[in-house]
Short mmCIF file of C-alpha atoms in Angstrom, two decimals:
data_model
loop_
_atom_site.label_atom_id
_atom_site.label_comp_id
_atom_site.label_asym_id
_atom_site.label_seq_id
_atom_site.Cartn_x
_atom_site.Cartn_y
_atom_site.Cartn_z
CA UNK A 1 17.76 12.43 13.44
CA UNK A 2 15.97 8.96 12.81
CA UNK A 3 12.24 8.90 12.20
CA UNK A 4 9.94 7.18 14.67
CA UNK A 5 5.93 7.28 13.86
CA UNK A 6 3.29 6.50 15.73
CA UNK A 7 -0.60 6.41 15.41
CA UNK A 8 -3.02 7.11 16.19
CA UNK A 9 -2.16 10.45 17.54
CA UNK A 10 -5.58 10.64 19.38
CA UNK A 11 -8.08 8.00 20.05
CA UNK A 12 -10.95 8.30 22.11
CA UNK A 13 -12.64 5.42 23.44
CA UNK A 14 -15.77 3.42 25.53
CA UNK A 15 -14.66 1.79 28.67
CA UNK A 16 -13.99 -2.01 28.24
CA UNK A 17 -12.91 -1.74 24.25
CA UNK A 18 -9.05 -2.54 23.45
CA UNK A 19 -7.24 -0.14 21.62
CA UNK A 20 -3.75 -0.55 19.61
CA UNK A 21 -1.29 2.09 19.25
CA UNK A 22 1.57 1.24 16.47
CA UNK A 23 5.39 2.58 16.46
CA UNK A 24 7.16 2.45 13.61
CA UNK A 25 11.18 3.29 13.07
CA UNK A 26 10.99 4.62 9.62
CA UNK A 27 15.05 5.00 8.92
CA UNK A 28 16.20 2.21 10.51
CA UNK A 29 15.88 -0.90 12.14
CA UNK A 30 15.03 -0.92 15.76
CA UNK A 31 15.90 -4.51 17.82
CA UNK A 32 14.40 -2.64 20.89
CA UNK A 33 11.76 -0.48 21.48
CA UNK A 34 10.49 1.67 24.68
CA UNK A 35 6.70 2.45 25.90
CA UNK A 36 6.34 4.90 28.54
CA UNK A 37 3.16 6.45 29.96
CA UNK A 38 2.80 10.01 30.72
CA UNK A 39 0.70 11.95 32.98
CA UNK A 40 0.02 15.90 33.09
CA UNK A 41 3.42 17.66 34.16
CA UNK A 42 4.81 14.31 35.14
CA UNK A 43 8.04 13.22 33.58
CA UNK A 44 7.97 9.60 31.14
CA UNK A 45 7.21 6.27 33.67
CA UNK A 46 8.69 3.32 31.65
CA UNK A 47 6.16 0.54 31.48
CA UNK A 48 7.76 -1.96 29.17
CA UNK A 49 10.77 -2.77 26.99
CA UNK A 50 9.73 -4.54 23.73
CA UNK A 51 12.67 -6.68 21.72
CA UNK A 52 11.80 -7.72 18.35
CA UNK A 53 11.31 -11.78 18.58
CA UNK A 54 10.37 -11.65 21.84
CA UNK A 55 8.52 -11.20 25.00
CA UNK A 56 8.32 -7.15 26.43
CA UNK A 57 10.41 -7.24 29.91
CA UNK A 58 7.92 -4.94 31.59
CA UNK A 59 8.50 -2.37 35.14
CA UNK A 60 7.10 -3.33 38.36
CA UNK A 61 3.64 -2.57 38.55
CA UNK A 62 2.69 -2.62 35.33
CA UNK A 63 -0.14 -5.48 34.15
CA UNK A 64 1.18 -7.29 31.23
CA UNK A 65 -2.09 -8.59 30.48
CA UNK A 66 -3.45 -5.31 30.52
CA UNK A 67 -1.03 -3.77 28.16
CA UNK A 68 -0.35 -5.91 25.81
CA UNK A 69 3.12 -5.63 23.71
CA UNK A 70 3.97 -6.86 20.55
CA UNK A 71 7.22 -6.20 18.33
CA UNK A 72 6.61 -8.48 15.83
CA UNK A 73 9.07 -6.83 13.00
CA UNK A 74 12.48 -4.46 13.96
CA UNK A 75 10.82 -1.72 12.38
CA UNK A 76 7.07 -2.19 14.39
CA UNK A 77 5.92 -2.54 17.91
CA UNK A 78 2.58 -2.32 19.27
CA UNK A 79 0.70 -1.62 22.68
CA UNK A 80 -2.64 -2.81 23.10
CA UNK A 81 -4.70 -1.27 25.92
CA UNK A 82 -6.95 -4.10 26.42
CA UNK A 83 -10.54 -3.65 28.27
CA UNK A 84 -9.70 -0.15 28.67
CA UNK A 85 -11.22 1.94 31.53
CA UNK A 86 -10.86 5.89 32.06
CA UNK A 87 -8.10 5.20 34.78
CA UNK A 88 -6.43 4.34 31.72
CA UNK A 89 -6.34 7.78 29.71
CA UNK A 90 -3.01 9.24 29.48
CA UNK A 91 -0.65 10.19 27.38
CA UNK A 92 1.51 7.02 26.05
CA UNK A 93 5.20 7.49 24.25
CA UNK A 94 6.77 4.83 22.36
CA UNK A 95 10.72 5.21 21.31
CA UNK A 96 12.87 3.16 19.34
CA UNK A 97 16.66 2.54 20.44
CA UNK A 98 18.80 3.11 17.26
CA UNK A 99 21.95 0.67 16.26
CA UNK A 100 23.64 4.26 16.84
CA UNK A 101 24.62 3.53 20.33
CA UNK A 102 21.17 2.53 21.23
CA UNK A 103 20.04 6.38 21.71
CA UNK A 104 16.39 6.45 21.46
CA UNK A 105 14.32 8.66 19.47
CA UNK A 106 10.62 9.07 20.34
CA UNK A 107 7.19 8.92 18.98
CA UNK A 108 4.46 12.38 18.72
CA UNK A 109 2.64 10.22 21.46
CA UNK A 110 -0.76 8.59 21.81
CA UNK A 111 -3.12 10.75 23.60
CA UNK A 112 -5.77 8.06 24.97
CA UNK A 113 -9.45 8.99 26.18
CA UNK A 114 -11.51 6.43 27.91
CA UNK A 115 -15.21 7.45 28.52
CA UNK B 1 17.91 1.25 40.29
CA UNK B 2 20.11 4.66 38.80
CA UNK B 3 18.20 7.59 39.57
CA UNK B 4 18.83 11.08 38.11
CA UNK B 5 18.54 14.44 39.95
CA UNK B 6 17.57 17.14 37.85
CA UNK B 7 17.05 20.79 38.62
CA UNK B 8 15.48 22.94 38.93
CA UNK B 9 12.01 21.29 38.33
CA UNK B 10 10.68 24.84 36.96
CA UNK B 11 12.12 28.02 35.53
CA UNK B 12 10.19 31.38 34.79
CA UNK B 13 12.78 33.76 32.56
CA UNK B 14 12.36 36.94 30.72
CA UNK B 15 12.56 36.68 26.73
CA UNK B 16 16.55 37.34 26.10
CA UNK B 17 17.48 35.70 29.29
CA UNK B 18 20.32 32.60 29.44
CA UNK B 19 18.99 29.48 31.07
CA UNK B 20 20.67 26.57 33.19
CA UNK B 21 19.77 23.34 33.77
CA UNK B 22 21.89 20.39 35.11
CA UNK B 23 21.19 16.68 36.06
CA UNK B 24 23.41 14.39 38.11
CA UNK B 25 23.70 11.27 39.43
CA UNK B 26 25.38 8.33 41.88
CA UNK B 27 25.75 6.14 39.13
CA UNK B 28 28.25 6.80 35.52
CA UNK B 29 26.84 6.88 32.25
CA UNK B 30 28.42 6.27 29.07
CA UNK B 31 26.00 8.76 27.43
CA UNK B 32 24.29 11.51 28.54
CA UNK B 33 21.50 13.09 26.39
CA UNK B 34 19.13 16.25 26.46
CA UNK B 35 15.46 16.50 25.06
CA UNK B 36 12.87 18.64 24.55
CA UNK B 37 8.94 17.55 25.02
CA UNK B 38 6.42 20.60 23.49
CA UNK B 39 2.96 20.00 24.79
CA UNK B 40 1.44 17.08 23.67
CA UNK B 41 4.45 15.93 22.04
CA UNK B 42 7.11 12.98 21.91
CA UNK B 43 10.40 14.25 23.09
CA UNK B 44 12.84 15.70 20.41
CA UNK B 45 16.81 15.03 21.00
CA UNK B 46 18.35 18.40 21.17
CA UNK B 47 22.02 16.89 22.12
CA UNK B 48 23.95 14.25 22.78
CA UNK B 49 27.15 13.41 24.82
CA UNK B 50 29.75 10.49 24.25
CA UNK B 51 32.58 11.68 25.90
CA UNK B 52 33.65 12.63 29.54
CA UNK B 53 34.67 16.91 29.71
CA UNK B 54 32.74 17.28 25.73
CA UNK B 55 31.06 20.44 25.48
CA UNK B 56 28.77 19.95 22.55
CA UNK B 57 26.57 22.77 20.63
CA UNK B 58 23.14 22.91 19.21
CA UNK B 59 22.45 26.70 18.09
CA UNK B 60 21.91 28.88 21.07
CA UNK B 61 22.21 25.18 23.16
CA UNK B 62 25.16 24.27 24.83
CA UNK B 63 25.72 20.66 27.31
CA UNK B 64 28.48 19.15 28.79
CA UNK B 65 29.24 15.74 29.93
CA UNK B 66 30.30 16.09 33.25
CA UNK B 67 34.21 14.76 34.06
CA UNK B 68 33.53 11.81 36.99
CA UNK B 69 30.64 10.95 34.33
CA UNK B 70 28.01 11.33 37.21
CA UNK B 71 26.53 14.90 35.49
CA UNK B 72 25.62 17.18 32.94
CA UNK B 73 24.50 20.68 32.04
CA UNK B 74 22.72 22.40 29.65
CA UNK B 75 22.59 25.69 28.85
CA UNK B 76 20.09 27.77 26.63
CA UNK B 77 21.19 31.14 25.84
CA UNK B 78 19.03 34.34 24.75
CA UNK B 79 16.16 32.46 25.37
CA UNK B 80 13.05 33.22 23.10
CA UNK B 81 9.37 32.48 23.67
CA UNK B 82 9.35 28.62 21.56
CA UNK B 83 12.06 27.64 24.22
CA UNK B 84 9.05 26.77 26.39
CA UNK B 85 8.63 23.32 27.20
CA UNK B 86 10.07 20.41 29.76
CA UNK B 87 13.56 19.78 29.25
CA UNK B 88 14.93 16.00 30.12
CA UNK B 89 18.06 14.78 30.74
CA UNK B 90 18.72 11.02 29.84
CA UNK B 91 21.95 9.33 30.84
CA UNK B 92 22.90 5.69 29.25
CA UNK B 93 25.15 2.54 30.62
CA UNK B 94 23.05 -0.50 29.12
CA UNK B 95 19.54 0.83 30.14
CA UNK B 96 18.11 4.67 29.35
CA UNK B 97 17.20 6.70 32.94
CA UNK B 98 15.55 9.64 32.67
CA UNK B 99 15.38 12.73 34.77
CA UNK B 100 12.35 14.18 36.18
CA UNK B 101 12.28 17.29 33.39
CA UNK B 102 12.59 20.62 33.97
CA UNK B 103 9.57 22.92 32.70
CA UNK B 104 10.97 26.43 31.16
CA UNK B 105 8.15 29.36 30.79
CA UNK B 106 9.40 32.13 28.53
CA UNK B 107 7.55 35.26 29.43
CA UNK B 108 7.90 37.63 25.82
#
């Protein structure tokens, strides 16, 4: 199956830094890419939908000037947890729909930790 | 919004036992996929459906895209201790929706 990375796998924090997570499609080119947020035995809550070129179409409830999106290339997309506080930590997923009938293949995940 | 049902939300089987799992919903989907999440993983796609009545095969893994296009099973036979994880459906038409996972506990 097509390749998605993303890093860091683990980050660990202080309250009010930013942090940036990357995804990268490896194998192919990605127009859209997915970032979902996780919590313990919880299934994958969508926050936004990132299109290369332009701006993330993010889910109700979710701050778009807290989590900031970029997908500046088809093969790159990037969250940034701005000013993050430990309400924050969780476990954060990106995917990356494939020309293939747009299924999407997913990052290891981004385990965040905000002290 | 499309929601998907999927059940059961947990399953606790013997090593050697065959497992079931289904999802279904109001809406139809043009694609219906399965994956599986390990701890502190991404999801992995274990199968995936394009057709309406395909029975498709992944090892000891077996789905089906339901016929009205509104469901799907999978099935995981002689289950073996690394079958442990949470299971998610996904079905597509335009946007991805995701079930709510079901979380399988081999005991050896």
């Amino acid at each position: 199956g097509a390749v998605v990375s993303q890093h860091p796998s683990r980050v660990i924090c202080k309250s009010g830094t930013s942090v940036k997570i990357e995804c990268r499609s490896l194998d192919f080119q990605a127009t859209t890419m997915f970032w979902y947020r996780q919590f313990p035995k919880q299934s994958l809550m969508l926050m936004a939908t990132s299109n290369e070129g332009s701006k993330a179409t993010y889910e109700q409830g979710v701050e778009k000037d807290k989590f900031l999106i970029n997908h500046a290339s088809l093969t790159l997309s990037t969250l940034t947890v701005t000013s993050a506080h430990p309400e924050d930590s969780s476990f954060y997923i990106c995917s990356a729909g494939t020309p293939l009938r747009g299924i999407q293949y997913f990052g290891a995940g981004t385990r965040l930790s905000v002290l | 919004g499309q929601q998907l049902n999927q059940s059961p939300q947990s399953m606790f089987i013997q090593e050697g036992e065959d497992v079931s799992m289904n999802c279904t919903s109001s809406s139809i989907f043009n694609t219906w996929l399965w994956y599986k999440q390990d701890p502190g993983e991404g999801p992995v796609l274990l199968i995936a459906l394009y057709k309406a009545g395909e029975l498709t095969s992944n090892g000891r893994l077996t789905a089906q895209f339901g016929i009205t296009r509104k469901d799907s099973f999978l099935n995981i036979s002689a289950s073996i201790p690394s079958d442990v994880g949470i299971y998610f459906c996904a079905g597509q038409g335009g946007k991805s929706t995701f079930g709510d996972g079901t979380t399988l506990t081999v005991k050896p």
